[in-house]
Short mmCIF file of C-alpha atoms in Angstrom, two decimals:
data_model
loop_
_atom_site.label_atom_id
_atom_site.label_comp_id
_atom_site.label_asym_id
_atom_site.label_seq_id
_atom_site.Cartn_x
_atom_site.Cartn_y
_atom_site.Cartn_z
CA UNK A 176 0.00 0.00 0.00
CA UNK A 177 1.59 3.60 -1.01
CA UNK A 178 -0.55 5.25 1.58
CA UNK A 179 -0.74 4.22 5.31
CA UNK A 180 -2.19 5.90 8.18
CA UNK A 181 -1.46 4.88 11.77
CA UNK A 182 -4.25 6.40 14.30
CA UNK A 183 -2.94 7.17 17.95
CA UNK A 184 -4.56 8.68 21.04
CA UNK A 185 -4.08 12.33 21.55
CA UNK A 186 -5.50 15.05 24.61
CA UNK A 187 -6.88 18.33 23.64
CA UNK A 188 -8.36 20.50 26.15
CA UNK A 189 -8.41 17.24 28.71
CA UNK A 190 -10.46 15.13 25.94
CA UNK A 191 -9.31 12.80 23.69
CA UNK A 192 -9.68 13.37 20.00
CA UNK A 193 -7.12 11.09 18.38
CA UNK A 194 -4.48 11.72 15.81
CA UNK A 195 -2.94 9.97 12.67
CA UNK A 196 -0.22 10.07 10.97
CA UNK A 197 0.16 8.95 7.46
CA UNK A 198 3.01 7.46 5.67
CA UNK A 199 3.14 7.57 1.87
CA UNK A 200 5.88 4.91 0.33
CA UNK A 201 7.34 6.95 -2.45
CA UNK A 202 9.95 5.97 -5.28
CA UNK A 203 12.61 7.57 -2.97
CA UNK A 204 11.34 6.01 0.35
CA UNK A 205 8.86 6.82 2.68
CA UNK A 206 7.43 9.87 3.78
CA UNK A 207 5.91 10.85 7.15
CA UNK A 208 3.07 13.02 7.69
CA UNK A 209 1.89 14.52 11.16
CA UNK A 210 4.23 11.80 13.11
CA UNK A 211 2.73 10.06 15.71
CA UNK A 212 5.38 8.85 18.54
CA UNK A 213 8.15 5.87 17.47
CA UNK A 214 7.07 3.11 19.07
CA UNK A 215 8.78 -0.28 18.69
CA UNK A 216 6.05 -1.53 16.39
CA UNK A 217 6.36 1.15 14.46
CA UNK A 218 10.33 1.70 14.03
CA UNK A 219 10.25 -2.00 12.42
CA UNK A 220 7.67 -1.34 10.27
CA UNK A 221 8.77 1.63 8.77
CA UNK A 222 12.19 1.04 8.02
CA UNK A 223 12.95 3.12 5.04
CA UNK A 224 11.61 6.82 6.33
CA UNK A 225 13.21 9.55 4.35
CA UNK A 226 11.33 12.43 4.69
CA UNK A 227 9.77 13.96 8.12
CA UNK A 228 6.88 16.38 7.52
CA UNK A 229 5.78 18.38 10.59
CA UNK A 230 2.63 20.22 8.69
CA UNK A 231 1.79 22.64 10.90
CA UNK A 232 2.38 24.88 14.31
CA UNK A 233 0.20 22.52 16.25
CA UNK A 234 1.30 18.91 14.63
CA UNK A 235 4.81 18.66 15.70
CA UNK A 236 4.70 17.07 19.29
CA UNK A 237 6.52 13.76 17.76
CA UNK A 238 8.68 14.79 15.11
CA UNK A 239 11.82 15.01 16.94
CA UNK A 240 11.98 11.44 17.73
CA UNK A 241 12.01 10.24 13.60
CA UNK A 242 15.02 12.47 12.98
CA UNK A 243 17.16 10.04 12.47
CA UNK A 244 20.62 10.09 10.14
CA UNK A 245 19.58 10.15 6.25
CA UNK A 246 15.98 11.46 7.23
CA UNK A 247 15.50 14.77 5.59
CA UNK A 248 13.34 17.30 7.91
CA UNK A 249 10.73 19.52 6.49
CA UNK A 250 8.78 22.43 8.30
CA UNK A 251 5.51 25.31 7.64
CA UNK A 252 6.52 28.53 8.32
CA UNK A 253 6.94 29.61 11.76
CA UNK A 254 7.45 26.43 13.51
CA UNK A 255 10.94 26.84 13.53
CA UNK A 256 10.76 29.76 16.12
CA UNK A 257 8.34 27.31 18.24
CA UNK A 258 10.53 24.56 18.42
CA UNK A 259 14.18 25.67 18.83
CA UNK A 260 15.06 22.70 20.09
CA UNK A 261 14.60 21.08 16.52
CA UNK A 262 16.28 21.66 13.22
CA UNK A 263 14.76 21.69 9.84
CA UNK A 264 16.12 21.14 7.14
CA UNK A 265 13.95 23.40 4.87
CA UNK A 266 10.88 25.00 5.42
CA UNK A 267 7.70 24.73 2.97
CA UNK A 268 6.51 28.13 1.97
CA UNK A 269 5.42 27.71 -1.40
CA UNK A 270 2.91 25.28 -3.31
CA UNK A 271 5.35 22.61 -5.09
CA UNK A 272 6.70 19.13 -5.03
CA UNK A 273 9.47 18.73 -2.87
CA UNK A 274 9.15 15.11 -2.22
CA UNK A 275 8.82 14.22 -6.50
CA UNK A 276 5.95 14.12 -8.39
CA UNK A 277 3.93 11.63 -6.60
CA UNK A 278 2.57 14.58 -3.93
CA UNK A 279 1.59 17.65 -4.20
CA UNK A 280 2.23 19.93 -1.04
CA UNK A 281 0.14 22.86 -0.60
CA UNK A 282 0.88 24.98 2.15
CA UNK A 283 -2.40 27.35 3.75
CA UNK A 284 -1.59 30.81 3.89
CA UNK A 285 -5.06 31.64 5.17
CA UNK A 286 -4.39 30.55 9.12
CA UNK A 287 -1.38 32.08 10.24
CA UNK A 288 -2.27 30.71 13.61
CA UNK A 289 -1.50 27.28 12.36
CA UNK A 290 0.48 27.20 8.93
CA UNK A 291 -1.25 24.30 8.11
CA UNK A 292 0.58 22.23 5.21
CA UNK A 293 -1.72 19.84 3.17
CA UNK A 294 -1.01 17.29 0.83
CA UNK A 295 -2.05 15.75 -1.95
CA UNK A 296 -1.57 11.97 -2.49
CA UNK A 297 -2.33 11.68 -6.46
CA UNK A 298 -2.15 8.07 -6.68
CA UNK A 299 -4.70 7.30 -4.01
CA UNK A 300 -6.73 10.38 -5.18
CA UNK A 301 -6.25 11.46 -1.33
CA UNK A 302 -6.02 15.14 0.23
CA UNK A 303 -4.53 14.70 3.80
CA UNK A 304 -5.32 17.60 6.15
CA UNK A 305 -4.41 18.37 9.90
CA UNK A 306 -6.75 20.88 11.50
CA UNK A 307 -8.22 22.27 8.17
CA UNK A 308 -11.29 20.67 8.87
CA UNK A 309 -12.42 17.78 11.83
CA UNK A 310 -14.63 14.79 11.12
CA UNK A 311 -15.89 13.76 14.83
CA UNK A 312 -18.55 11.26 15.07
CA UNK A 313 -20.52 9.27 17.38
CA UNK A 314 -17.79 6.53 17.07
CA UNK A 315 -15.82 9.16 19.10
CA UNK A 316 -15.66 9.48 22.98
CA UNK A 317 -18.31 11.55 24.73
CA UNK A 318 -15.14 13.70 25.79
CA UNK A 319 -14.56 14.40 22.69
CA UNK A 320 -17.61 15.21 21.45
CA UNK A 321 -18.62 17.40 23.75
CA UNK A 322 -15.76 19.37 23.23
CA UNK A 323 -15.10 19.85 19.91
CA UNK A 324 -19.42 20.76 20.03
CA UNK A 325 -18.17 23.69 22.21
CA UNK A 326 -15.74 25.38 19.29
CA UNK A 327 -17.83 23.91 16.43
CA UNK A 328 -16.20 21.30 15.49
CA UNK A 329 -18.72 18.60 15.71
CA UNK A 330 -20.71 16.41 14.52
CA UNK A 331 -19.60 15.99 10.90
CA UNK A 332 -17.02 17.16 8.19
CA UNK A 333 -16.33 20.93 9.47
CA UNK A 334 -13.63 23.89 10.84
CA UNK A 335 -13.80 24.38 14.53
CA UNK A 336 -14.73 27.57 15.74
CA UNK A 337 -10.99 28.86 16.10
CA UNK A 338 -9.93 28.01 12.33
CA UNK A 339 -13.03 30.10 11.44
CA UNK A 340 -11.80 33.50 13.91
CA UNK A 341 -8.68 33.32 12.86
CA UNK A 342 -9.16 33.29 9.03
CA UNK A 343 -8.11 35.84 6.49
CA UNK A 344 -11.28 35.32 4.24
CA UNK A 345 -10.14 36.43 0.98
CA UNK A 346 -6.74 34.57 1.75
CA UNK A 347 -8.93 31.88 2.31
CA UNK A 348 -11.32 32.07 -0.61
CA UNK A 349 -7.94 31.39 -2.69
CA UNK A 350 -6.29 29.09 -1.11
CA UNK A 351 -9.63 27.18 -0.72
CA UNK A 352 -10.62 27.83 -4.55
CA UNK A 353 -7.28 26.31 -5.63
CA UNK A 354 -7.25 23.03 -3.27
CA UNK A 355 -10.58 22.35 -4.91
CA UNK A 356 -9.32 22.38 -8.02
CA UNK A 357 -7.77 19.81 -7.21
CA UNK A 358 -8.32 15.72 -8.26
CA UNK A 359 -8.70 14.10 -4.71
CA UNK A 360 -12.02 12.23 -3.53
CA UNK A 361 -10.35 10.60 -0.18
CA UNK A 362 -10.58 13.15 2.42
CA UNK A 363 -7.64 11.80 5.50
CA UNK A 364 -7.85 13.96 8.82
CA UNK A 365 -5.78 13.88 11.57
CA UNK A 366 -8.89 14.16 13.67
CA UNK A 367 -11.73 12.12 13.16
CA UNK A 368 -13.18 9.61 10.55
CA UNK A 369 -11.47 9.27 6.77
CA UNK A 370 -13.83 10.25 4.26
CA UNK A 371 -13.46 7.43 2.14
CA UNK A 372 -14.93 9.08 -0.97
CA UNK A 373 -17.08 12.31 -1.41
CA UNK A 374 -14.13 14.24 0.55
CA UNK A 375 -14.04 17.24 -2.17
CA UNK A 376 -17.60 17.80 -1.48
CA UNK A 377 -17.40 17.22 2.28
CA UNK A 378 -14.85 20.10 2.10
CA UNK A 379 -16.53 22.26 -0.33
CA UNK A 380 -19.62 21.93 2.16
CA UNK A 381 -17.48 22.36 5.29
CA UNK A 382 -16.26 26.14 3.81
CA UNK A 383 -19.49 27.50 2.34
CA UNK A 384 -19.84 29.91 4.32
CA UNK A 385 -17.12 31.53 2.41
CA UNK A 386 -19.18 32.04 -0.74
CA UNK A 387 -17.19 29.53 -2.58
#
């Protein structure tokens, strides 16, 4: 499989709402998305990481550990300043394909809060996101839902409430115009349920109220 994810417990605001990470085995080696921590399991399994791709200010926590000699760290603007106790090897601040032609890496310019990078798997047809939107359902814990109800992040494909006050709209209304121009139907989130197919429309939905 050229696209993995690996789910993992994760606390926010004392409830937990899960991560993933995914890994996407590219004709150069494998590259890491939103690391989870290096367990055991994991450091066996994924024995040819190249590239390390922390994609935003808030998905980071991990990173450090999968730094290991001939792995190639990448950063969004801004994190650097956050975590000084890391070293990047380049930052992404423009739309591009740093990691060869099978991905397409997008970074959001429209929440400086987070400088979310996305991604786009082509050959799965998959767009993976971090906070850009959350897809929290029942199969979640009460903890969580409750929660993420509280900054508007639940039930279904949708921003939270903090991704919506901190947006530059017309910023937004760009960056959002061009990552639906993209070909993706999978929809991967690091919080929530996969939307297995429909995800372009899940997102289009998810931003209306941008007058897309």
């Amino acid at each position: 499989m050229t696209l993995r994810s690996y789910y993992a417990d994760q606390n926010f605001l004392g409830a937990n709402i899960g991560t993933r990470m995914s890994a996407m085995k590219l004709a150069g080696g494998t590259l890491l998305y939103s690391p989870i921590r290096k367990s055991d399991a994991l450091r066996d399994e994924l024995t040819d990481v190249r590239w390390v791709l922390a994609p935003s200010k808030f998905h980071h926590l991990y990173a450090g550990e999968w730094f290991d000699d001939g792995v190639r760290s990448y950063a969004p603007q801004g994190l650097h300043d956050k975590r000084q106790d890391l070293t990047f090897d380049e930052v992404i601040a423009e739309p591009g394909e740093p990691f060869g032609d099978e991905v397409y890496v997008f970074p959001l310019r429209f929440i400086p809060m987070t400088s979310e990078v996305v991604i786009l798997h082509r050959e799965s047809r998959s767009l993976i996101v971090c906070d850009l939107v959350f897809n929290i359902t029942k199969e979640n814990t009460f903890g969580a839902r409750f929660m993420m109800g509280l900054v508007g992040g639940y039930p279904g494909v949708r921003p939270s409430l903090l991704e919506k006050l901190a947006t530059d709209k017309d910023l937004a209304r760009e960056d959002m115009g061009a990552l639906l121009d993209l070909d993706f139907d999978r929809l991967v989130l690091a919080h929530g349920a996969i939307v297995e197919s429909g995800g372009k429309d899940a997102l289009a939905k998810a931003y209306g109220w941008l007058g897309l």
